[in-house]
Short mmCIF file of C-alpha atoms in Angstrom, two decimals:
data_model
loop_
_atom_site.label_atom_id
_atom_site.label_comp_id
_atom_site.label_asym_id
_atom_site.label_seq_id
_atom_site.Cartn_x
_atom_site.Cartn_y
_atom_site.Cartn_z
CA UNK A 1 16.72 11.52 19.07
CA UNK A 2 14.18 9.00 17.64
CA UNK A 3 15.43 8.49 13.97
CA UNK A 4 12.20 6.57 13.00
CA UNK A 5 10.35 10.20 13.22
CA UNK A 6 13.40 12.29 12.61
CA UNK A 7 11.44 14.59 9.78
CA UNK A 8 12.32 18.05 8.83
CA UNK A 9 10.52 20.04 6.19
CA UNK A 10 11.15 23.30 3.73
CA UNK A 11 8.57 24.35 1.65
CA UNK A 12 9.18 21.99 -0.82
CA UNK A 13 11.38 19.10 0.48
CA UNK A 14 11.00 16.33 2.99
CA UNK A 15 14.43 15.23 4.95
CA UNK A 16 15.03 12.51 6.80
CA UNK A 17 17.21 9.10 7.79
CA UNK A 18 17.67 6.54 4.92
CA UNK A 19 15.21 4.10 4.52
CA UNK A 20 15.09 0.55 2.33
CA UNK A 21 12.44 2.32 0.03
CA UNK A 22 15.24 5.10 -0.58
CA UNK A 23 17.55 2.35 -2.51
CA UNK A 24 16.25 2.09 -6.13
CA UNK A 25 16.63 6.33 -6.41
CA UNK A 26 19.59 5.90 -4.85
CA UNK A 27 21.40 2.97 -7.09
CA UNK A 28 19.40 5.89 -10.03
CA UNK A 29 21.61 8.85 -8.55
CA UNK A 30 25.45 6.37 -8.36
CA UNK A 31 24.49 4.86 -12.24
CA UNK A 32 24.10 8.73 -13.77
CA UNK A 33 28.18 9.13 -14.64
CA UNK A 34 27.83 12.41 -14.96
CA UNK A 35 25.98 13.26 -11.51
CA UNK A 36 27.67 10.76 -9.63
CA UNK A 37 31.07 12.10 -10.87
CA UNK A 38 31.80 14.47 -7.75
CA UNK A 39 29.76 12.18 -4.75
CA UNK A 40 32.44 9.22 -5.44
CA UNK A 41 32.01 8.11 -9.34
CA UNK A 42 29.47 5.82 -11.19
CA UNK A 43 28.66 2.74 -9.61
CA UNK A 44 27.22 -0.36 -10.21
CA UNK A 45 24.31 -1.64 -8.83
CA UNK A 46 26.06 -4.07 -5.84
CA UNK A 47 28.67 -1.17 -5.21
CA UNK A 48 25.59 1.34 -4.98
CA UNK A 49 23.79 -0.51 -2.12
CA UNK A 50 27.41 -0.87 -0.40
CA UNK A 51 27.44 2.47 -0.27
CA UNK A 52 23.74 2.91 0.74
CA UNK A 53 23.69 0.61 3.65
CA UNK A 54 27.01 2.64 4.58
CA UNK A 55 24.87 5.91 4.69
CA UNK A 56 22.47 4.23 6.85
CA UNK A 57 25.21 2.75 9.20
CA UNK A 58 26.24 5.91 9.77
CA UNK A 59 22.73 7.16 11.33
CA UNK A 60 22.87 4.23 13.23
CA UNK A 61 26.86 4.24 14.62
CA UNK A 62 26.93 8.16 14.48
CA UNK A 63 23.50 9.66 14.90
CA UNK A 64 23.48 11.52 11.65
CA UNK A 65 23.88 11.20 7.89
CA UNK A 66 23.19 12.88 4.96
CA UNK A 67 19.03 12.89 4.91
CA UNK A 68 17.22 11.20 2.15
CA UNK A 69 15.66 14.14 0.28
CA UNK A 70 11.89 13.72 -0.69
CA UNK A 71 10.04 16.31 -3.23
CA UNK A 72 6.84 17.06 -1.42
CA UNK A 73 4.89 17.37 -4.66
CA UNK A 74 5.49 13.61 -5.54
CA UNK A 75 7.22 12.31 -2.83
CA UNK A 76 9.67 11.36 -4.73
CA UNK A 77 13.35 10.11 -3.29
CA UNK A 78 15.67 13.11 -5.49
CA UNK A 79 18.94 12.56 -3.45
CA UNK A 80 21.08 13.00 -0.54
CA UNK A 81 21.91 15.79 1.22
CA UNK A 82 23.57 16.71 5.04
CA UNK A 83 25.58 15.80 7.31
CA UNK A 84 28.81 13.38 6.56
CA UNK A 85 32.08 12.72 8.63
CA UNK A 86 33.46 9.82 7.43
CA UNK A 87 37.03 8.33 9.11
CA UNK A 88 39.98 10.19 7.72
CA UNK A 89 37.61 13.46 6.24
CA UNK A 90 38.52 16.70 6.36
CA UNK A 91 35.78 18.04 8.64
CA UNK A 92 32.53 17.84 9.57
CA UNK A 93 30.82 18.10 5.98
CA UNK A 94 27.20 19.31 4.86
CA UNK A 95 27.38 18.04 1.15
CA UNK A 96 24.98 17.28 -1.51
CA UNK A 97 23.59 14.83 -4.53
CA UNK A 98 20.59 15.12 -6.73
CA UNK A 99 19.25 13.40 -9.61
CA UNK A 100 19.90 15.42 -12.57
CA UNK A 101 16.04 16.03 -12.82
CA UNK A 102 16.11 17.54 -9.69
CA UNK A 103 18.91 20.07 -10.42
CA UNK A 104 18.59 23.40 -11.15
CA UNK A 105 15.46 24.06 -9.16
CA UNK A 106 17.13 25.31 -5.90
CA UNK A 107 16.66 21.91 -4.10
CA UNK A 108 20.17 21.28 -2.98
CA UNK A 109 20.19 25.31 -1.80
CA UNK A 110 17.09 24.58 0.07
CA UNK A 111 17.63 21.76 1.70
CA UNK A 112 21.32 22.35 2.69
CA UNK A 113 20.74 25.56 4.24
CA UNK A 114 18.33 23.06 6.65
CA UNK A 115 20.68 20.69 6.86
CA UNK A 116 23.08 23.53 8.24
CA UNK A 117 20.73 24.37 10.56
CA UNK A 118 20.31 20.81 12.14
CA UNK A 119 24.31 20.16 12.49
CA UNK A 120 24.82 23.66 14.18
CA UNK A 121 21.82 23.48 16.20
CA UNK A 122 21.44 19.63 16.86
CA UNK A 123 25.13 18.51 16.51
CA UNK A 124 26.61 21.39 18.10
CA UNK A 125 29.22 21.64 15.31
CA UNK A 126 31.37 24.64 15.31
CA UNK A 127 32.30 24.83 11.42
CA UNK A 128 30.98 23.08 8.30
CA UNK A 129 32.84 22.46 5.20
CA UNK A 130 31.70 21.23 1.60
CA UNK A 131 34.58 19.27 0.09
CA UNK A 132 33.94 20.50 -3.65
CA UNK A 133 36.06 19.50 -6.84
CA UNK A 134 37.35 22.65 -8.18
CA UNK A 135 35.94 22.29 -11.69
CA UNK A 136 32.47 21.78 -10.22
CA UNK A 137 31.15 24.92 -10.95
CA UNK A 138 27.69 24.24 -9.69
CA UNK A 139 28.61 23.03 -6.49
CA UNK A 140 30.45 25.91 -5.96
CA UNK A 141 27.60 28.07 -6.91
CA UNK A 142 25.58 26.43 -3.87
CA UNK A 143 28.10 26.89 -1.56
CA UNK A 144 28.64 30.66 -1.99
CA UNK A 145 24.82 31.19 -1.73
CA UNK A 146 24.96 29.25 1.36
CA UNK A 147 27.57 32.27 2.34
CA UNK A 148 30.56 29.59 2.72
CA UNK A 149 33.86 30.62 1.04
CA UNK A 150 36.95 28.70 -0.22
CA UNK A 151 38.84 27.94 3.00
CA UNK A 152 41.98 25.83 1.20
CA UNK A 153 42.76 23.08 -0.94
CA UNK A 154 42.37 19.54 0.54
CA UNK A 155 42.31 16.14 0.59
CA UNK A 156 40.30 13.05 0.85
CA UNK A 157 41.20 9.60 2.46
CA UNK A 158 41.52 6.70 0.33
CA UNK A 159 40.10 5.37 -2.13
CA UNK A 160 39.37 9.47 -3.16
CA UNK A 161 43.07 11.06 -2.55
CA UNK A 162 43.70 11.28 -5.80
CA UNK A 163 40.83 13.49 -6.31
CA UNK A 164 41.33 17.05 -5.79
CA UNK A 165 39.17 19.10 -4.01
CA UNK A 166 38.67 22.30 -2.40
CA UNK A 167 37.71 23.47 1.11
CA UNK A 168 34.85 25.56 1.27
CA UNK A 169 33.14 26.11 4.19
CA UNK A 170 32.11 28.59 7.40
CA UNK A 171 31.90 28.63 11.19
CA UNK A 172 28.37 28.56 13.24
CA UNK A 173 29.12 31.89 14.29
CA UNK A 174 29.27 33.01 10.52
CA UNK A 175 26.04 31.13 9.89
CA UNK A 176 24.43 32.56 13.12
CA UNK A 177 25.14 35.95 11.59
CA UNK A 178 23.97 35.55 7.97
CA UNK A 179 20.89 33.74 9.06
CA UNK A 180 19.68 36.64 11.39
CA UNK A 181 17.13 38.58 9.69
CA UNK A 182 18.45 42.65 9.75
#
């Protein structure tokens, strides 16, 4: 897999590995308190780009990460979505992060249900979860359109394990199923 022309496109999104250009939406996305709340808390700027060139380590060491998501009307960078299995997690994860201007559009719907598609299909994963705080209401709401259900209550490795969260998820046979047109 050639990660310099790794593209995939919905009808309104751009995905894809992240690139330098990616960082100033990025640092945007860790600043916003409120949006950056559930995707590891508000960071400053040097902590932001630890965490970026970790994201982009991770398409390097692993072969995936969560895609940089581009809005094809602008090409704007909006957020992060995809593919994330960090040491100690859970499971193989499909999660998501938007700027708040970019929420509520169906964006993070859109693009995960790709993003699904790729780790079944390209990764040969045989379950995804979404790790999801259980007062995050709108995360939640993505997940059960995505036709994944609350699975259990977990638990993330340090620095997050005081952080509750719960287990949603589905199998590729599940997904396989739902995606099938009747």
């Amino acid at each position: 897999m050639d990660l310099a022309t790794l593209r995939i496109e919905t009808e309104r999104l751009i995905l894809r590995p992240t690139r330098a250009e990616d960082f100033e939406g990025w640092a945007l996305l860790m600043a916003d308190g409120v949006n950056a709340r559930h995707i590891g808390g508000p960071q400053p700027r040097p902590v932001a780009w630890r965490g970026f060139l970790s994201m982009a380590g991770a398409w390097t060491v692993q072969g995936f990460g969560m895609f940089s998501v581009i809005e094809k009307s602008t090409g704007r960078w909006i957020g992060r979505l995809g593919p994330w299995r960090p040491v100690g997690w859970p499971g193989d994860e499909v999660g998501w992060g938007l700027l708040a201007d970019a929420q509520g559009r169906g964006y993070a719907l859109e693009g995960a249900t790709a993003a699904m598609d790729w780790a079944f299909d390209t990764l040969g994963w045989p379950e995804v979860i979404h790790c999801i705080a259980p007062d995050n209401l709108a995360s939640q709401a993505v997940a059960r359109r995505l036709g994944s259900t609350r699975l259990r209550a977990g638990q993330l490795p340090e620095p997050f394990q005081d952080h509750p969260v719960d287990i949603w998820g589905q199998t590729r046979e599940q997904w396989r199923q739902r995606r099938v047109p009747a």
